[in-house]
């Protein structure tokens, strides 16, 4: 069985030429697809849930589906809560066995974000749960969380000071990327990632990866990025795999839900598997 710790996976990647893919799953089909892609590539993987997915399916069901898949997987798999400004949801997922959480305090002013992050870290660490922290907002709205404009931005030194003071385990800063599909070419900040790597050992997380080229990911990994989040790409693979199959059903007038589930899982596994190669995590699972 390979139920892994998020922080172990990310710390092993940091400075070793690869990043751990952190994929936002939405149900048991996407969990199966991502875990099978990780096994095929022998890659570590972090399964992430948005707050929206937790509220839709329930923490108990998601945790059970994760444990069932991870326990049978030959690849190491951990379970993480993505962008969560709601502390009650953090308490809920800690209770149900999530291994790490992103406390998103980027909608608070600095003093409030600082104080609340300290409290969340204390609560999480008491349960053996790691904390990714976001106090300056990553651009774009994802599953109802976030903003399309920079509301709070700080210096790298200030972000490190807050992270160290609060006991944060991973930092999610602005790196020029955005959630969702890009409407214009982003100005990527590999220089900022490198500044973090030079000043702190804390792992840094890249959000908004969908739409970047392989060389962009490589330059971010070379600059020290240890965890790369993938959400939009899975949503597209899931829905477009579904649409392609449903068009076939319509053309042939044959309607078998199990075949639809297989088609979705196959398309998600293919698309996410490509990321394991690009992030150079393939072969790092053992
Ligand atoms: Zn994000």
GROMACS .gro file of C-alpha atoms and ligand atoms in nm:
model
  287
    1UNK     CA    1   0.000   0.000   0.000
    2UNK     CA    2   0.127   0.341  -0.086
    3UNK     CA    3  -0.057   0.605   0.109
    4UNK     CA    4   0.207   0.878   0.116
    5UNK     CA    5   0.272   1.205   0.298
    6UNK     CA    6   0.246   1.516   0.079
    7UNK     CA    7   0.543   1.682   0.247
    8UNK     CA    8   0.766   1.374   0.200
    9UNK     CA    9   0.682   1.368  -0.173
   10UNK     CA   10   0.741   1.741  -0.220
   11UNK     CA   11   1.063   1.752  -0.016
   12UNK     CA   12   1.203   1.460  -0.217
   13UNK     CA   13   1.131   1.652  -0.540
   14UNK     CA   14   1.271   1.988  -0.427
   15UNK     CA   15   1.617   2.041  -0.571
   16UNK     CA   16   1.614   1.701  -0.741
   17UNK     CA   17   1.508   1.807  -1.090
   18UNK     CA   18   1.138   1.724  -1.081
   19UNK     CA   19   0.806   1.844  -0.940
   20UNK     CA   20   0.524   1.637  -0.792
   21UNK     CA   21   0.201   1.667  -0.994
   22UNK     CA   22  -0.093   1.772  -0.775
   23UNK     CA   23  -0.412   1.695  -0.964
   24UNK     CA   24  -0.759   1.822  -0.874
   25UNK     CA   25  -0.983   1.517  -0.886
   26UNK     CA   26  -1.360   1.552  -0.893
   27UNK     CA   27  -1.496   1.201  -0.830
   28UNK     CA   28  -1.406   0.830  -0.806
   29UNK     CA   29  -1.349   0.807  -1.185
   30UNK     CA   30  -1.092   1.083  -1.188
   31UNK     CA   31  -0.925   0.934  -0.878
   32UNK     CA   32  -0.894   0.595  -1.054
   33UNK     CA   33  -0.769   0.757  -1.375
   34UNK     CA   34  -0.502   0.969  -1.205
   35UNK     CA   35  -0.381   0.686  -0.981
   36UNK     CA   36  -0.358   0.447  -1.278
   37UNK     CA   37  -0.160   0.709  -1.475
   38UNK     CA   38   0.075   0.748  -1.175
   39UNK     CA   39   0.125   0.371  -1.156
   40UNK     CA   40   0.192   0.346  -1.529
   41UNK     CA   41   0.453   0.627  -1.507
   42UNK     CA   42   0.585   0.513  -1.166
   43UNK     CA   43   0.530   0.870  -1.048
   44UNK     CA   44   0.440   1.012  -0.708
   45UNK     CA   45   0.112   1.205  -0.721
   46UNK     CA   46  -0.091   1.431  -0.493
   47UNK     CA   47  -0.469   1.407  -0.530
   48UNK     CA   48  -0.631   1.742  -0.453
   49UNK     CA   49  -0.989   1.834  -0.381
   50UNK     CA   50  -1.143   2.178  -0.413
   51UNK     CA   51  -1.379   2.296  -0.141
   52UNK     CA   52  -1.658   2.269  -0.401
   53UNK     CA   53  -1.582   1.899  -0.456
   54UNK     CA   54  -1.571   1.832  -0.080
   55UNK     CA   55  -1.911   1.999  -0.041
   56UNK     CA   56  -2.055   1.813  -0.343
   57UNK     CA   57  -1.942   1.458  -0.256
   58UNK     CA   58  -1.874   1.484   0.117
   59UNK     CA   59  -1.541   1.442   0.294
   60UNK     CA   60  -1.622   1.088   0.408
   61UNK     CA   61  -1.692   0.955   0.056
   62UNK     CA   62  -1.387   1.129  -0.095
   63UNK     CA   63  -1.155   1.005   0.179
   64UNK     CA   64  -1.284   0.648   0.139
   65UNK     CA   65  -1.237   0.659  -0.241
   66UNK     CA   66  -0.884   0.799  -0.194
   67UNK     CA   67  -0.783   0.539   0.065
   68UNK     CA   68  -0.920   0.253  -0.145
   69UNK     CA   69  -0.729   0.363  -0.457
   70UNK     CA   70  -0.408   0.464  -0.279
   71UNK     CA   71  -0.390   0.144  -0.075
   72UNK     CA   72  -0.386  -0.066  -0.392
   73UNK     CA   73  -0.155   0.166  -0.586
   74UNK     CA   74   0.209   0.081  -0.654
   75UNK     CA   75   0.276   0.459  -0.681
   76UNK     CA   76   0.285   0.685  -0.372
   77UNK     CA   77  -0.035   0.892  -0.343
   78UNK     CA   78  -0.136   1.160  -0.090
   79UNK     CA   79  -0.455   1.361  -0.038
   80UNK     CA   80  -0.452   1.742  -0.026
   81UNK     CA   81  -0.719   2.013   0.011
   82UNK     CA   82  -0.673   2.288  -0.250
   83UNK     CA   83  -0.752   2.661  -0.194
   84UNK     CA   84  -0.958   2.677   0.123
   85UNK     CA   85  -1.043   3.009   0.288
   86UNK     CA   86  -1.304   2.838   0.510
   87UNK     CA   87  -1.154   2.712   0.833
   88UNK     CA   88  -1.453   2.491   0.914
   89UNK     CA   89  -1.381   2.290   0.596
   90UNK     CA   90  -1.016   2.257   0.699
   91UNK     CA   91  -1.124   2.118   1.037
   92UNK     CA   92  -1.363   1.879   0.857
   93UNK     CA   93  -1.101   1.734   0.617
   94UNK     CA   94  -0.839   1.702   0.891
   95UNK     CA   95  -1.093   1.490   1.079
   96UNK     CA   96  -1.142   1.269   0.771
   97UNK     CA   97  -0.775   1.197   0.707
   98UNK     CA   98  -0.652   1.451   0.448
   99UNK     CA   99  -0.274   1.463   0.461
  100UNK     CA  100  -0.227   1.833   0.376
  101UNK     CA  101  -0.430   2.151   0.321
  102UNK     CA  102  -0.391   2.483   0.143
  103UNK     CA  103  -0.514   2.752   0.378
  104UNK     CA  104  -0.599   3.036   0.137
  105UNK     CA  105  -0.594   3.356   0.343
  106UNK     CA  106  -0.529   3.577   0.040
  107UNK     CA  107  -0.863   3.754   0.087
  108UNK     CA  108  -0.753   3.877   0.434
  109UNK     CA  109  -0.528   4.174   0.513
  110UNK     CA  110  -0.172   4.085   0.612
  111UNK     CA  111  -0.216   4.091   0.991
  112UNK     CA  112  -0.531   3.878   0.979
  113UNK     CA  113  -0.383   3.632   0.727
  114UNK     CA  114  -0.069   3.603   0.940
  115UNK     CA  115  -0.259   3.538   1.266
  116UNK     CA  116  -0.507   3.293   1.113
  117UNK     CA  117  -0.235   3.100   0.927
  118UNK     CA  118  -0.056   3.053   1.259
  119UNK     CA  119  -0.376   2.909   1.410
  120UNK     CA  120  -0.443   2.679   1.114
  121UNK     CA  121  -0.084   2.548   1.120
  122UNK     CA  122  -0.116   2.470   1.492
  123UNK     CA  123  -0.446   2.286   1.436
  124UNK     CA  124  -0.314   2.093   1.134
  125UNK     CA  125   0.024   2.001   1.283
  126UNK     CA  126  -0.145   1.868   1.598
  127UNK     CA  127  -0.311   1.612   1.365
  128UNK     CA  128   0.005   1.545   1.161
  129UNK     CA  129  -0.132   1.742   0.864
  130UNK     CA  130   0.095   1.970   0.654
  131UNK     CA  131  -0.004   2.324   0.549
  132UNK     CA  132   0.047   2.504   0.219
  133UNK     CA  133  -0.008   2.876   0.271
  134UNK     CA  134  -0.131   3.146   0.033
  135UNK     CA  135  -0.149   3.502   0.160
  136UNK     CA  136  -0.104   3.687  -0.172
  137UNK     CA  137  -0.368   3.583  -0.419
  138UNK     CA  138  -0.294   3.373  -0.725
  139UNK     CA  139  -0.478   3.534  -1.015
  140UNK     CA  140  -0.799   3.378  -1.143
  141UNK     CA  141  -1.111   3.219  -0.998
  142UNK     CA  142  -1.109   2.842  -0.945
  143UNK     CA  143  -1.421   2.656  -0.831
  144UNK     CA  144  -1.560   2.980  -0.690
  145UNK     CA  145  -1.247   3.078  -0.492
  146UNK     CA  146  -1.015   3.369  -0.584
  147UNK     CA  147  -1.009   3.694  -0.782
  148UNK     CA  148  -0.913   3.800  -1.136
  149UNK     CA  149  -0.698   4.086  -1.004
  150UNK     CA  150  -0.404   4.098  -0.760
  151UNK     CA  151  -0.566   4.195  -0.429
  152UNK     CA  152  -0.262   4.135  -0.207
  153UNK     CA  153   0.105   4.117  -0.313
  154UNK     CA  154   0.414   4.110  -0.088
  155UNK     CA  155   0.791   4.082  -0.122
  156UNK     CA  156   0.956   3.739  -0.124
  157UNK     CA  157   1.124   3.831   0.206
  158UNK     CA  158   0.788   3.913   0.368
  159UNK     CA  159   0.633   3.588   0.242
  160UNK     CA  160   0.923   3.385   0.383
  161UNK     CA  161   0.908   3.576   0.714
  162UNK     CA  162   0.536   3.492   0.751
  163UNK     CA  163   0.588   3.129   0.646
  164UNK     CA  164   0.872   3.072   0.893
  165UNK     CA  165   0.694   3.254   1.176
  166UNK     CA  166   0.370   3.059   1.129
  167UNK     CA  167   0.534   2.719   1.072
  168UNK     CA  168   0.397   2.690   0.717
  169UNK     CA  169   0.527   2.381   0.530
  170UNK     CA  170   0.482   2.493   0.165
  171UNK     CA  171   0.443   2.839   0.008
  172UNK     CA  172   0.203   2.927  -0.277
  173UNK     CA  173   0.314   3.268  -0.413
  174UNK     CA  174   0.228   3.470  -0.724
  175UNK     CA  175   0.453   3.344  -1.007
  176UNK     CA  176   0.283   3.511  -1.304
  177UNK     CA  177   0.053   3.216  -1.368
  178UNK     CA  178  -0.327   3.219  -1.340
  179UNK     CA  179  -0.609   2.973  -1.282
  180UNK     CA  180  -0.819   2.864  -1.581
  181UNK     CA  181  -0.740   2.905  -1.950
  182UNK     CA  182  -0.508   3.192  -2.045
  183UNK     CA  183  -0.675   3.477  -2.233
  184UNK     CA  184  -0.337   3.645  -2.304
  185UNK     CA  185   0.027   3.538  -2.276
  186UNK     CA  186   0.130   3.536  -1.907
  187UNK     CA  187   0.449   3.706  -1.781
  188UNK     CA  188   0.606   3.411  -1.597
  189UNK     CA  189   0.818   3.475  -1.288
  190UNK     CA  190   1.078   3.198  -1.277
  191UNK     CA  191   1.304   3.468  -1.130
  192UNK     CA  192   1.074   3.490  -0.829
  193UNK     CA  193   1.075   3.109  -0.785
  194UNK     CA  194   1.456   3.118  -0.795
  195UNK     CA  195   1.461   3.395  -0.533
  196UNK     CA  196   1.258   3.173  -0.297
  197UNK     CA  197   1.491   2.877  -0.365
  198UNK     CA  198   1.794   3.093  -0.280
  199UNK     CA  199   1.644   3.225   0.044
  200UNK     CA  200   1.450   2.932   0.193
  201UNK     CA  201   1.435   2.551   0.199
  202UNK     CA  202   1.054   2.563   0.213
  203UNK     CA  203   0.901   2.402  -0.097
  204UNK     CA  204   0.728   2.642  -0.337
  205UNK     CA  205   0.413   2.549  -0.529
  206UNK     CA  206   0.317   2.651  -0.884
  207UNK     CA  207  -0.054   2.710  -0.945
  208UNK     CA  208  -0.227   2.779  -1.278
  209UNK     CA  209  -0.017   2.533  -1.480
  210UNK     CA  210  -0.275   2.451  -1.748
  211UNK     CA  211  -0.174   2.608  -2.078
  212UNK     CA  212   0.198   2.646  -2.008
  213UNK     CA  213   0.450   2.489  -2.248
  214UNK     CA  214   0.681   2.205  -2.144
  215UNK     CA  215   0.979   2.442  -2.145
  216UNK     CA  216   0.795   2.679  -1.909
  217UNK     CA  217   0.745   2.393  -1.663
  218UNK     CA  218   1.110   2.289  -1.700
  219UNK     CA  219   1.234   2.641  -1.625
  220UNK     CA  220   1.010   2.658  -1.317
  221UNK     CA  221   1.138   2.318  -1.198
  222UNK     CA  222   1.496   2.431  -1.260
  223UNK     CA  223   1.411   2.739  -1.048
  224UNK     CA  224   1.315   2.511  -0.757
  225UNK     CA  225   0.938   2.450  -0.792
  226UNK     CA  226   0.854   2.120  -0.617
  227UNK     CA  227   0.474   2.086  -0.660
  228UNK     CA  228   0.274   2.179  -0.968
  229UNK     CA  229  -0.105   2.199  -0.955
  230UNK     CA  230  -0.318   2.076  -1.244
  231UNK     CA  231  -0.691   2.144  -1.234
  232UNK     CA  232  -0.823   2.292  -1.557
  233UNK     CA  233  -0.652   2.027  -1.773
  234UNK     CA  234  -0.833   1.748  -1.586
  235UNK     CA  235  -1.168   1.922  -1.621
  236UNK     CA  236  -1.117   1.951  -2.000
  237UNK     CA  237  -0.996   1.591  -2.035
  238UNK     CA  238  -1.290   1.467  -1.829
  239UNK     CA  239  -1.558   1.664  -2.011
  240UNK     CA  240  -1.416   1.633  -2.363
  241UNK     CA  241  -1.358   1.258  -2.321
  242UNK     CA  242  -1.719   1.238  -2.210
  243UNK     CA  243  -1.847   1.448  -2.502
  244UNK     CA  244  -1.656   1.246  -2.764
  245UNK     CA  245  -1.797   0.921  -2.624
  246UNK     CA  246  -2.154   1.056  -2.600
  247UNK     CA  247  -2.140   1.163  -2.965
  248UNK     CA  248  -2.049   0.803  -3.054
  249UNK     CA  249  -2.339   0.677  -2.840
  250UNK     CA  250  -2.574   0.909  -3.024
  251UNK     CA  251  -2.443   0.810  -3.368
  252UNK     CA  252  -2.475   0.436  -3.288
  253UNK     CA  253  -2.780   0.466  -3.061
  254UNK     CA  254  -2.601   0.255  -2.798
  255UNK     CA  255  -2.606   0.382  -2.440
  256UNK     CA  256  -2.391   0.206  -2.181
  257UNK     CA  257  -2.286   0.414  -1.878
  258UNK     CA  258  -1.997   0.179  -1.792
  259UNK     CA  259  -1.846   0.240  -2.137
  260UNK     CA  260  -1.880   0.615  -2.077
  261UNK     CA  261  -1.695   0.583  -1.743
  262UNK     CA  262  -1.418   0.382  -1.915
  263UNK     CA  263  -1.387   0.644  -2.191
  264UNK     CA  264  -1.361   0.928  -1.936
  265UNK     CA  265  -1.102   0.744  -1.728
  266UNK     CA  266  -0.894   0.656  -2.036
  267UNK     CA  267  -0.889   1.017  -2.159
  268UNK     CA  268  -0.805   1.162  -1.814
  269UNK     CA  269  -0.526   0.903  -1.764
  270UNK     CA  270  -0.372   0.988  -2.103
  271UNK     CA  271  -0.377   1.367  -2.053
  272UNK     CA  272  -0.254   1.358  -1.691
  273UNK     CA  273   0.009   1.095  -1.778
  274UNK     CA  274   0.166   1.345  -2.020
  275UNK     CA  275   0.214   1.585  -1.729
  276UNK     CA  276   0.409   1.324  -1.533
  277UNK     CA  277   0.658   1.310  -1.819
  278UNK     CA  278   0.675   1.690  -1.851
  279UNK     CA  279   0.722   1.742  -1.475
  280UNK     CA  280   0.995   1.471  -1.483
  281UNK     CA  281   0.825   1.289  -1.194
  282UNK     CA  282   0.791   0.972  -1.403
  283UNK     CA  283   1.019   0.702  -1.262
  284UNK     CA  284   1.040   0.876  -0.919
  285UNK     CA  285   0.761   0.673  -0.758
  286UNK     CA  286   0.965   0.407  -0.584
  287LIG    ZN1  287  -0.451   2.713  -0.737
   0.00000   0.00000   0.00000
